[in-house]
Coordinates of C-alpha atoms in Angstrom, one line a residue:
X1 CA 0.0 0.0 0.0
X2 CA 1.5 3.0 -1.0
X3 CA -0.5 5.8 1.2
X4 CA -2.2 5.6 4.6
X5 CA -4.7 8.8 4.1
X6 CA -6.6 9.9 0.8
X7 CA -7.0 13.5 1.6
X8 CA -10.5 14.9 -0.1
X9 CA -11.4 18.5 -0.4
X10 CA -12.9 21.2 -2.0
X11 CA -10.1 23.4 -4.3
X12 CA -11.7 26.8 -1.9
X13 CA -10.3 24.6 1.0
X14 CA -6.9 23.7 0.1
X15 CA -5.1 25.7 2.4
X16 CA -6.8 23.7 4.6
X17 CA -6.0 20.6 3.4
X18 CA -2.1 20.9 2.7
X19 CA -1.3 22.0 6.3
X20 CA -3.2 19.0 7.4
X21 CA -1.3 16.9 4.8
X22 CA 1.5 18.7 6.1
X23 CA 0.8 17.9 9.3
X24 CA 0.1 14.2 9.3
X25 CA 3.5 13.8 6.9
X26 CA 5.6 15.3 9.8
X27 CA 3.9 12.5 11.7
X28 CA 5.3 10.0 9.3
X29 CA 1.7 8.9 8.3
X30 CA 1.4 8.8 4.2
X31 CA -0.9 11.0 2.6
X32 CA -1.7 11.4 -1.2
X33 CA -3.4 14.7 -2.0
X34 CA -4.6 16.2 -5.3
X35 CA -3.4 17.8 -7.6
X36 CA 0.3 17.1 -6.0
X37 CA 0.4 13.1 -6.5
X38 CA -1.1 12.9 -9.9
X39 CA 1.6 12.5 -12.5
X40 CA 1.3 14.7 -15.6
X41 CA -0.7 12.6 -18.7
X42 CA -2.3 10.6 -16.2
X43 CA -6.3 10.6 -16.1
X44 CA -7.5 12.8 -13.1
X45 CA -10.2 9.9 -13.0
X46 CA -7.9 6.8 -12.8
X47 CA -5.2 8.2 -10.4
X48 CA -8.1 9.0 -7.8
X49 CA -9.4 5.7 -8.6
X50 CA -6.2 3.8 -7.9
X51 CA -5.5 6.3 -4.3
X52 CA -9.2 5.4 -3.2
X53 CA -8.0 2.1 -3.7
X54 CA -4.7 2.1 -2.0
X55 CA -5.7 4.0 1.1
X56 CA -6.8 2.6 4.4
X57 CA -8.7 6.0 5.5
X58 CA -10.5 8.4 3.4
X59 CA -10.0 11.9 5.0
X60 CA -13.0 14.7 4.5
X61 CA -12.5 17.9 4.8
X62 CA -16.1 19.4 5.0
X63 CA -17.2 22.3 4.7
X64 CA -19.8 24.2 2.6
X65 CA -17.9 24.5 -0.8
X66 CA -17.1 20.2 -0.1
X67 CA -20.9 19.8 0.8
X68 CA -22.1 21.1 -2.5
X69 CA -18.7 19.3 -4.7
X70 CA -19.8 16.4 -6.7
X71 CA -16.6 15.7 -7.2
X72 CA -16.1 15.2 -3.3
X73 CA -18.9 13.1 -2.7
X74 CA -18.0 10.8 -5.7
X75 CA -14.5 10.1 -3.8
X76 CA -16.4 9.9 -0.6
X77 CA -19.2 7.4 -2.2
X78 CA -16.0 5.4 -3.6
X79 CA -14.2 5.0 -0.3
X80 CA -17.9 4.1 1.3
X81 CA -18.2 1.0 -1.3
X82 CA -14.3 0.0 -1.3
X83 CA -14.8 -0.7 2.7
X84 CA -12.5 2.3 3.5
X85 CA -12.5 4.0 6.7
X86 CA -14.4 7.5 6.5
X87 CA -12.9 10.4 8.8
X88 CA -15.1 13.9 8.4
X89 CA -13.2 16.5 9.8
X90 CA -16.2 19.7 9.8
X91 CA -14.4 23.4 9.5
X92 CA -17.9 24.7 9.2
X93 CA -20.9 24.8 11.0
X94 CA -23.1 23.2 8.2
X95 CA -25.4 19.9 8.0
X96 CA -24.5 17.6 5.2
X97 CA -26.9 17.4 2.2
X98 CA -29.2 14.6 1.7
X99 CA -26.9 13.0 -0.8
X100 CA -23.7 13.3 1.0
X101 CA -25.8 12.4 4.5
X102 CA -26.4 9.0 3.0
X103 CA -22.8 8.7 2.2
X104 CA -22.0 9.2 5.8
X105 CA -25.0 8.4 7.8
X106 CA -23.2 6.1 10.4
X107 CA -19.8 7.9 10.7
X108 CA -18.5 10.0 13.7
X109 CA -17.6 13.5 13.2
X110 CA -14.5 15.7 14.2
X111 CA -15.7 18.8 14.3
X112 CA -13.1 21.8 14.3
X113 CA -15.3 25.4 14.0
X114 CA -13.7 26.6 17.2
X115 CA -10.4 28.7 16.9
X116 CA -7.4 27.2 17.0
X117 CA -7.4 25.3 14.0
X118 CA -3.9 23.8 14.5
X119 CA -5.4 22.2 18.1
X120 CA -8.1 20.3 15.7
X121 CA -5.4 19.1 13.7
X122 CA -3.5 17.7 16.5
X123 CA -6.1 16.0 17.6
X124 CA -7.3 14.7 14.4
X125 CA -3.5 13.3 13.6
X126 CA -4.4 11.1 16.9
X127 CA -7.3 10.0 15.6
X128 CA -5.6 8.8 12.4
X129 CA -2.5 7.0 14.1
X130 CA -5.6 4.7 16.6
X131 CA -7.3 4.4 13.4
X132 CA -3.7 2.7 11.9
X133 CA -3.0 1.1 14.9
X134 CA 0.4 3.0 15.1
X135 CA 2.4 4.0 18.1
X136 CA 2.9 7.7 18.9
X137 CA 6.6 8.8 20.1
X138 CA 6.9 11.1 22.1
X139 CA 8.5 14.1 20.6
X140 CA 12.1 15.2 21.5
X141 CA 12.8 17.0 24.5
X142 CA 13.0 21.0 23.0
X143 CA 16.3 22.6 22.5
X144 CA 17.9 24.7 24.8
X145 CA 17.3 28.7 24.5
X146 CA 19.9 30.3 22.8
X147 CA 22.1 33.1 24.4
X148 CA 20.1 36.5 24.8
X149 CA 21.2 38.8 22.0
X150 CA 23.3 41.9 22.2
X151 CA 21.5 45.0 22.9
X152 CA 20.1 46.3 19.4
X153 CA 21.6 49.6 18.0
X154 CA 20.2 52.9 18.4
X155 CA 17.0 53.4 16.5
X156 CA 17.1 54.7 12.8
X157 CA 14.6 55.8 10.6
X158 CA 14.5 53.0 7.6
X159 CA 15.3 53.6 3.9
X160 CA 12.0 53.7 1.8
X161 CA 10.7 49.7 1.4
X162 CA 11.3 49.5 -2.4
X163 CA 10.7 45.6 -2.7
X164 CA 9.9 42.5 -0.7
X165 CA 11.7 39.4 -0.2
X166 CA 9.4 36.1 0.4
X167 CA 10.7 32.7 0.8
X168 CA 8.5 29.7 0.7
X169 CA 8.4 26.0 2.8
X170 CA 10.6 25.1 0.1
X171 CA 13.6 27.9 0.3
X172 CA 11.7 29.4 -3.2
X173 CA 12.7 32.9 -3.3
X174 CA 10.4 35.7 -4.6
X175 CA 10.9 39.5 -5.0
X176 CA 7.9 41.8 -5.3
X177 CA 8.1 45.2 -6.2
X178 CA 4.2 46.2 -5.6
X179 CA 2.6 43.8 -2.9
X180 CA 0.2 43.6 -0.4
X181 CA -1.5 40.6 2.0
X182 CA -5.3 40.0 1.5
X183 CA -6.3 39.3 4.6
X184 CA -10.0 37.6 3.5
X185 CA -10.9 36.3 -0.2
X186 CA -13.7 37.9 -0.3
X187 CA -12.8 41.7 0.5
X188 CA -9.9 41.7 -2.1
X189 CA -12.2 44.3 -3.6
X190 CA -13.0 46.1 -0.6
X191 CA -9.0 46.5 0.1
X192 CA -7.8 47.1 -3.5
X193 CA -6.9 50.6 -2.9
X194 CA -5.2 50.0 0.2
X195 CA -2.8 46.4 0.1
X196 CA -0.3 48.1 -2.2
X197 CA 0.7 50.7 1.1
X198 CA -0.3 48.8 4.0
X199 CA -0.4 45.2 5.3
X200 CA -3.5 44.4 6.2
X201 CA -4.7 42.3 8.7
X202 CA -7.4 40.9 11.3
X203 CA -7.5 41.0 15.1
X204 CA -10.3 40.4 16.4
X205 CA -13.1 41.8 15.1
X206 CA -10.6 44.6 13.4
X207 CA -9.1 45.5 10.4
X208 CA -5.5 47.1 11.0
X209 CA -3.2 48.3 8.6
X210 CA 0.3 48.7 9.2
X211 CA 2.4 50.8 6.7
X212 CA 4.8 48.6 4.9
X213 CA 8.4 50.9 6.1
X214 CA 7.2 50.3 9.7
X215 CA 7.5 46.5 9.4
X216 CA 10.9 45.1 9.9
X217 CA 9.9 41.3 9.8
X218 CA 7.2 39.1 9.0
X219 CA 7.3 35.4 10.1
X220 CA 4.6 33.2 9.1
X221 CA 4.2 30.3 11.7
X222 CA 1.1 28.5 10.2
X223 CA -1.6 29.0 7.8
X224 CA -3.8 30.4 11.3
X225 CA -1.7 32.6 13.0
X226 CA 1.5 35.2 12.1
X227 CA 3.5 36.6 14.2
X228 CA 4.5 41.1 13.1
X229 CA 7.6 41.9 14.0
X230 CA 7.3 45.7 14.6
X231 CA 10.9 48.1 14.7
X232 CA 12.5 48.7 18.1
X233 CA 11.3 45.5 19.4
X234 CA 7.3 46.1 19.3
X235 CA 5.5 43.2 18.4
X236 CA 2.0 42.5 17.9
X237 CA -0.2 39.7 18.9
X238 CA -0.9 36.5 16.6
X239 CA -3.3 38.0 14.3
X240 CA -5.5 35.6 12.3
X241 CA -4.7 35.0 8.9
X242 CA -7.3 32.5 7.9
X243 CA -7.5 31.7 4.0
X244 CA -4.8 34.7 3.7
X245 CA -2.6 35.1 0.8
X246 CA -0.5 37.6 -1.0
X247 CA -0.3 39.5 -3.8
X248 CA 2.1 41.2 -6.2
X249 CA 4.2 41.7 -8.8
X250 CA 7.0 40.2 -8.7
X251 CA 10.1 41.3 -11.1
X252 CA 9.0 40.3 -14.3
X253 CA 5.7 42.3 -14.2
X254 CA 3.9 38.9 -13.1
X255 CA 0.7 38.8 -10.6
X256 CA 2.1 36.7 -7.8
X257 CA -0.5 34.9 -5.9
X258 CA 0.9 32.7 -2.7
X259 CA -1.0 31.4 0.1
X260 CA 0.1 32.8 3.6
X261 CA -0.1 28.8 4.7
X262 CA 3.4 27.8 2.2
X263 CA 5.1 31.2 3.2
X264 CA 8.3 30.7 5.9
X265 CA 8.9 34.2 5.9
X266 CA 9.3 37.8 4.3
X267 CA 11.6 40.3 4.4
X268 CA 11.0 43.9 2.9
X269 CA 14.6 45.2 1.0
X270 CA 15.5 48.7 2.1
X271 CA 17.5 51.0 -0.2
X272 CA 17.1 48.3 -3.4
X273 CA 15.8 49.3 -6.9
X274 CA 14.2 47.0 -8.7
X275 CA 13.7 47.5 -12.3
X276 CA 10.1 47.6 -14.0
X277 CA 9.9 45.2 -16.8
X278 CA 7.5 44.6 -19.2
X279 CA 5.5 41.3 -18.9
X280 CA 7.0 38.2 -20.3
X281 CA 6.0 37.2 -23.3
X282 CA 6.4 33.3 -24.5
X283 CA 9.1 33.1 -27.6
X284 CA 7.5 31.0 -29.9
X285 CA 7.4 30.7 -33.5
X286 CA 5.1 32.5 -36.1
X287 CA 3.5 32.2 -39.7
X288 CA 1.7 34.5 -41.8
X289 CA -1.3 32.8 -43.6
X290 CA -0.3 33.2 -47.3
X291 CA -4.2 33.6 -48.3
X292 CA -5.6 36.4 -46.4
X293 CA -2.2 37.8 -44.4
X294 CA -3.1 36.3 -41.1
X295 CA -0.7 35.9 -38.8
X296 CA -0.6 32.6 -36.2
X297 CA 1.1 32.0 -32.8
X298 CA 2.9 28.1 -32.4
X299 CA 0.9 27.0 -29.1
X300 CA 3.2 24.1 -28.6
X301 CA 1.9 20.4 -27.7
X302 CA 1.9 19.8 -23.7
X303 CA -0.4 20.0 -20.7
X304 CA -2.1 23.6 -19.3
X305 CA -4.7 24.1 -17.0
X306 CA -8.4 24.3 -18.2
X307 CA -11.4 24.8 -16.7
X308 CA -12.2 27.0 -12.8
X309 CA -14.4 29.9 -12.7
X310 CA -16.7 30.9 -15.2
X311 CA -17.7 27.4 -16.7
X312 CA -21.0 27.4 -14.8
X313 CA -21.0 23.6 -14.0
X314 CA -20.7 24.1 -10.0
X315 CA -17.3 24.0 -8.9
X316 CA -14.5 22.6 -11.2
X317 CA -11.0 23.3 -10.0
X318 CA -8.6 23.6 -12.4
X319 CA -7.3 20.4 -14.3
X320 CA -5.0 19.4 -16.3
X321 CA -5.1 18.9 -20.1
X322 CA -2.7 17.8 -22.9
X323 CA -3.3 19.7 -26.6
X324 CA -1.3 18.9 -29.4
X325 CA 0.6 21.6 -31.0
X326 CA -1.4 24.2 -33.2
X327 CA -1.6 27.3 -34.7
X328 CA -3.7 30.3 -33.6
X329 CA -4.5 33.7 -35.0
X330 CA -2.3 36.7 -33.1
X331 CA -5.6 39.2 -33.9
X332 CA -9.8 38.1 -34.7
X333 CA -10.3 38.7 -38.5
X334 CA -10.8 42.1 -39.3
X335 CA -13.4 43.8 -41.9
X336 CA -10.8 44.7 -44.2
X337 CA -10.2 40.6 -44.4
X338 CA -13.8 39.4 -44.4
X339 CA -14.8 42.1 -47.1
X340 CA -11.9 40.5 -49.6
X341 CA -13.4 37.3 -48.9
X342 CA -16.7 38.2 -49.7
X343 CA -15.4 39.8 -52.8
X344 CA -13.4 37.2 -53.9
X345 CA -16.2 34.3 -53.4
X346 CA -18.9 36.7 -54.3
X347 CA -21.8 34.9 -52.6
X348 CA -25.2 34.9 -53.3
X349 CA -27.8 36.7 -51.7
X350 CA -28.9 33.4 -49.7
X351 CA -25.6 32.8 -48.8
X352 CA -24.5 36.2 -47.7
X353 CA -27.3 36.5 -45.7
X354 CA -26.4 33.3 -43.8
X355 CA -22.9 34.5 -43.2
X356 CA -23.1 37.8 -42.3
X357 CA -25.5 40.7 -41.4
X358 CA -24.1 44.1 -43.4
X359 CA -28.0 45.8 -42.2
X360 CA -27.3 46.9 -38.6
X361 CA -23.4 47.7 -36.6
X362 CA -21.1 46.2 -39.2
X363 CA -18.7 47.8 -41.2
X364 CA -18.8 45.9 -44.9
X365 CA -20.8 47.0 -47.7
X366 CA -21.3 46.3 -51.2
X367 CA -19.3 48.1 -53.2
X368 CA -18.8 49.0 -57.2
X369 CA -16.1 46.5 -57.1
X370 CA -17.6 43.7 -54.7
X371 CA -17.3 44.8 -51.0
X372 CA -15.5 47.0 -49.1
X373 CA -14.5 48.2 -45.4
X374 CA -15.8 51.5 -44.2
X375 CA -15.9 54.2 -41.7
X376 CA -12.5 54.1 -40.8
X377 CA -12.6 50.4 -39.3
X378 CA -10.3 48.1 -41.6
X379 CA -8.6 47.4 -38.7
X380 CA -11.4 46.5 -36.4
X381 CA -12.7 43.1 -35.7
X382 CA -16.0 41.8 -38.5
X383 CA -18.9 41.5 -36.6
X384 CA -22.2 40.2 -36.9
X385 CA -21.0 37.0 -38.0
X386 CA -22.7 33.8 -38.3
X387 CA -20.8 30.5 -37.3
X388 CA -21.6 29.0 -40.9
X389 CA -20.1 32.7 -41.8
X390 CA -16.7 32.2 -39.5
X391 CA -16.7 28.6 -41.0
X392 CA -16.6 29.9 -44.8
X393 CA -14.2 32.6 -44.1
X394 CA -11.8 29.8 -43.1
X395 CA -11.8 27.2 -45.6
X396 CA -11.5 29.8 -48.1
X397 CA -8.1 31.1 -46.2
X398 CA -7.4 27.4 -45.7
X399 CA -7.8 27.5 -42.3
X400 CA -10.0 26.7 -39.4
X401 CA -11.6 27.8 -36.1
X402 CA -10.1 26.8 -33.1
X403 CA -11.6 24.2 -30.7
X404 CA -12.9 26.1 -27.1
X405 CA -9.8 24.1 -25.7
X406 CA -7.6 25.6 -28.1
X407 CA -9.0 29.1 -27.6
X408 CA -8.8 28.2 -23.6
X409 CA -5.0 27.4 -23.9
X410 CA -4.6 30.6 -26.4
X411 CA -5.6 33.2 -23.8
X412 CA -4.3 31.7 -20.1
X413 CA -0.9 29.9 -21.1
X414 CA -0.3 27.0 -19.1
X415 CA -0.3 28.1 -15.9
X416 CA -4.3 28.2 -15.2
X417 CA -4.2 32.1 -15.0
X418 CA -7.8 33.6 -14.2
X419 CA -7.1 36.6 -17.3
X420 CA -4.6 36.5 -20.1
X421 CA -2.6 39.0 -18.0
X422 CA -2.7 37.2 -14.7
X423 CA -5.1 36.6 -12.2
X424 CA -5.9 40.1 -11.3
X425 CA -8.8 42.1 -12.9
X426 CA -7.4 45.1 -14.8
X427 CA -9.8 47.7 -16.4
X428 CA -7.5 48.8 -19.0
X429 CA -6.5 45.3 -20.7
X430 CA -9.1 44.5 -22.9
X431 CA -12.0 46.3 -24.5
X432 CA -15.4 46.5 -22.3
X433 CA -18.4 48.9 -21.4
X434 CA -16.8 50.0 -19.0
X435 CA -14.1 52.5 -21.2
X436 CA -15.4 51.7 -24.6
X437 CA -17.4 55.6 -24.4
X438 CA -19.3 56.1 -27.6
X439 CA -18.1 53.8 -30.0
X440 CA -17.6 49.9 -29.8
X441 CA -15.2 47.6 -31.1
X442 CA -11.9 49.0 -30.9
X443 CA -8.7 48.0 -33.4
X444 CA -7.1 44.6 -33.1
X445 CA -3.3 46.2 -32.1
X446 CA -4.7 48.3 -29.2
X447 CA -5.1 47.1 -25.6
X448 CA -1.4 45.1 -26.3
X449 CA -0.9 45.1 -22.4
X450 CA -3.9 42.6 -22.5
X451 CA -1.8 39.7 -24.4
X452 CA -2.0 36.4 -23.1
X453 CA 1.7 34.8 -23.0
X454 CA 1.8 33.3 -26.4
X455 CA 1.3 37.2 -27.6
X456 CA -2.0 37.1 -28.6
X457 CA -4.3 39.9 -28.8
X458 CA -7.6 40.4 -27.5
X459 CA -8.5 37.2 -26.2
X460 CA -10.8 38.9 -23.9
X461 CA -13.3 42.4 -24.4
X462 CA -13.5 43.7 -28.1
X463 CA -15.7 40.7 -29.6
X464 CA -16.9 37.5 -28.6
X465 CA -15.4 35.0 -30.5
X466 CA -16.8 31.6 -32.3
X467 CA -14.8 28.1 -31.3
X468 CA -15.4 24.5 -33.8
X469 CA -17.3 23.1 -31.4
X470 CA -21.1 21.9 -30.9
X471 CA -21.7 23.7 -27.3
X472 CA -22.6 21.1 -24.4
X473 CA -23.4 21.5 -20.9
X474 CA -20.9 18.2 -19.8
X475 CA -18.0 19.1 -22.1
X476 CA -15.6 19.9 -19.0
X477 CA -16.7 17.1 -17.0
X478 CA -15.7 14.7 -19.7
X479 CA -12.4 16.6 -20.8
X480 CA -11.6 16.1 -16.9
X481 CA -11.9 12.9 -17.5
X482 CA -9.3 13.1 -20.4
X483 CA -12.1 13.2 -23.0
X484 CA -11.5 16.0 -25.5
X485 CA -13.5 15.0 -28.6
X486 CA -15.9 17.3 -29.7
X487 CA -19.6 16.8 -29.0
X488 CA -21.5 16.1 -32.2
X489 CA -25.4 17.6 -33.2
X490 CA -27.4 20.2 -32.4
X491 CA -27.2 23.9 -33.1
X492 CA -25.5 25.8 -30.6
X493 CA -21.7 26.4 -30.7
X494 CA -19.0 27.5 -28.1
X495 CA -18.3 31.6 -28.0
X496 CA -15.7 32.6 -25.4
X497 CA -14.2 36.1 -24.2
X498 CA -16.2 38.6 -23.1
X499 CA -16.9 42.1 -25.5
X500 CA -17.2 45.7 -26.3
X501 CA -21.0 45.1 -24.7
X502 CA -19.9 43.4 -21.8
X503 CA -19.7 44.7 -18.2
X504 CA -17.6 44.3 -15.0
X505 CA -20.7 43.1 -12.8
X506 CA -21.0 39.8 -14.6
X507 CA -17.6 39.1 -13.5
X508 CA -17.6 35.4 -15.1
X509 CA -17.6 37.3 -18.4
X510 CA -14.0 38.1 -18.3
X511 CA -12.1 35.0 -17.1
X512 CA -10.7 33.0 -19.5
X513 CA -12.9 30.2 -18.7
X514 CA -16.0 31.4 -19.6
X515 CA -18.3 29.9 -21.9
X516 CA -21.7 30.7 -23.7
X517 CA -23.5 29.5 -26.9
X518 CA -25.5 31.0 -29.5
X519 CA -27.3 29.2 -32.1
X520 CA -25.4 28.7 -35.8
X521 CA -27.8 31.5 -37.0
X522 CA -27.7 33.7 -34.8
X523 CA -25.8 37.4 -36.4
X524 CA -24.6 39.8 -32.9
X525 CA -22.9 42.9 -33.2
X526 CA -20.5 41.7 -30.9
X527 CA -19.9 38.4 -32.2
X528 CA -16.2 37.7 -34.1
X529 CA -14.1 35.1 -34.5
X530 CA -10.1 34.3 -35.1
X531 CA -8.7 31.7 -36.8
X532 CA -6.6 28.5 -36.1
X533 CA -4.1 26.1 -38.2
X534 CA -2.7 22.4 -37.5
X535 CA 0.8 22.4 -38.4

């Protein structure tokens, strides 16, 4: 047997769970844990499997977000019909639903809503050693105290803070230039104009900010509790940091997200310049479609993370998936482009009317000499495109439209960023209601801060864009479990990124996730599309 404990959890409870795992490893007992023990090109679906299998106790971490997960109550239903032993360990003060109730209906509870966590986890690592039938040892007799220091040095006012040193559990070493510690998920919003000066925290039932030049030391004991190391030897209590994490940029212009729980300490750097550089962009190599003059990225074959928030199918973490290599469009297809096509194919009027709507918002007409741009917008994205439109535009530049999963790994990279830019919203990235003014689309080169890391333009705001693929509700649910064809029939297809129409309140509408249909027909003044290549 290679692992004593299956640890299962919901992705909003991971902190959670690894300083548990954490835990119980110090402890010697074996753990396996997702995503962390699931070797890259395996199946999500068989490596749980085969851990259900090869544990002796299943370990639930339960809490509102696991009561809801059906992914957690298929592992918990699993370990029920393999004969494994069931440990619930309740961080919330919640009943079970029916469904996971009848999974668990004659098991005893740990229940761990009372402050300190860690005490719980103690306590819970008992319970798993009696459930294994190990032996605790006692542990070793603590070392002596070392020597008192020498009396500090006469107070001096500190150099500005001009970066931030963070090193992990691991002895990873980060420096952030702009940086700030969220004390709550939820009121990131509520603190954005503040975490950049001040750290903020929780005691009690208070928010306290401490200016950043006033801190000399951080050290983070555990993911409930840090100790502040003030100058001249003030300290503050242990201030709750529950779900905590931090946030900047670190020194190649990346959003840095790390939770407080994996953090051994930080150290702001005093009299230091870092430089500002742009955001890292992927080298990879290019073509220019010989047809129409489109220009395509290499996306290279290999794994990235798809799916998280925005798919509206309940809560999907994000997963791994493995993509051959292909070919995707740097910008959407402009009107200058799609009016060449429609001059050089010259469609009838049933036709044309199938691919494209020239009555209301778009920027083609008919002209003496077939069809033309106008307006001023060449360079803007062709709307009110039909998919069967899209589609036509791309066989005749002998090309294609990209599957959602190729779009998905065009606009986040591999790395399973919430934006193409990173993980943090930024108003003036991409094209939305919110600073579009008067007009709508926008041209394909602006907004080139808002490239995702192959380079790509405009993967987000501007226009919606149409993927290959028949929409269906399950798609994510079977490419979790590794399968990526393409659902076949009916009339909707996939559109992702949000538009020129589309507005910050509907926040799912802007992470690259996202997902809607639209019927083959349908013709939007805010629907586009970009083209793709296999090499």
């Amino acid at each position: 047997m290679k692992h004593d404990v299956f640890i299962s959890y919901s992705s909003h409870d991971k902190a959670i769970a690894d300083a548990i795992c954490s835990k119980l490893e110090n402890s010697k007992v074996r753990c396996w844990i997702a995503p962390r023990d699931i070797l890259p090109g395996v199946e999500f679906g068989e490596a749980i499997i085969d851990a259900l299998v090869d544990c002796r106790i299943l370990l639930l971490v339960f809490s509102a977000k696991a009561n809801n997960s059906p992914q957690v109550r298929r592992e918990v239903e699993r370990a029920v019909g393999h004969g494994k032993i069931i440990v619930p360990f309740r961080i919330e003060d919640i009943l079970p639903t029916k469904a996971m109730e009848f999974a668990l209906f004659n098991t005893h509870w740990l229940d761990a809503m009372s402050p300190p966590l860690e005490l719980h986890i103690d306590k819970l690592t008992d319970t798993i050693y009696r459930l294994l039938g190990y032996e605790r040892t006692p542990p070793p007799p603590p070392p002596p105290p070392p020597p008192p220091p020498p009396p500090p040095p006469p107070p001096t006012k500190p150099d500005p803070i001009t970066g931030l040193q963070i090193k992990d559990s691991s002895g990873n070493e980060t420096i952030l230039n702009e940086y700030g510690v969220v004390y709550n998920l939820n009121a990131e919003k509520k603190l954005a104009n503040s975490i950049r000066d001040h750290l903020v925290i929780e005691k009690g039932n208070a928010i306290q900010e401490i200016p950043w030049d006033q801190i000399e030391q951080i050290e983070i004991r555990n993911m409930d509790a840090a100790m502040i190391m003030l100058l001249h030897d003030k300290s503050l209590d242990p201030v709750k940091l529950r779900s905590g994490r931090l946030v900047g940029l670190d020194e190649s212009g990346f959003t840095l997200v790390q939770d407080l729980a994996n953090i051994h300490s930080i150290t702001p750097l005093r009299g230091k310049t870092i430089p500002e550089k742009p955001p890292l962009i992927i080298s990879t190599d290019s073509i220019k479609n010989a047809k129409d003059g489109t220009e395509l990225i290499l996306i290279p074959e290999g794994i990235f993370l798809a799916g998280g928030p925005g798919i509206n199918q309940g809560e999907c973490a994000p997963f791994p998936v493995k993509l051959p290599s292909f070919y995707l469009a740097k910008y959407p297809v402009t009107n200058e482009q799609y009016a060449r096509f429609l001059s050089e194919t010259n469609p009838d009027l049933k036709d044309l009317r199938k691919w494209i709507n020239l009555d209301q918002g778009c920027f083609v007409r008919k002209s003496m000499a077939g069809y033309e741009p106008y307006g001023g917008k060449n360079d803007h994205p062709v709307v009110n495109v039909a998919w069967d439109g899209a589609q036509a535009y791309c066989s005749w530049a002998g090309l294609r439209l990209p599957t959602e999963l190729e779009w998905e790994k065009g606009a986040r990279g591999v790395d399973g960023r919430l934006y193409p830019w990173g993980n943090k919203w930024e108003q003036d990235k991409c094209r939305y209601d919110g600073n579009k003014g008067d007009e709508t689309t926008c041209r394909i080169t602006d907004y080139k801060e808002g490239a995702s890391p192959w380079g790509i333009h405009q993967m987000l705001g501007n226009v919606m864009e149409w993927c290959a693929d028949n929409y269906e509700d399950s798609s994510y649910e079977r490419y979790w479990k590794g399968d990526l064809q393409m659902p076949q029939g009916g009339k909707a297809h996939v559109l992702r990124g949000g538009s020129w129409r589309s507005v910050t309140y509907h926040a799912n509408e802007f992470v690259c996730a996202e997902r809607v249909c639209s019927d083959r027909i349908f013709l939007d003044h805010n629907y586009g599309f970009r083209c793709a290549k296999t090499p």
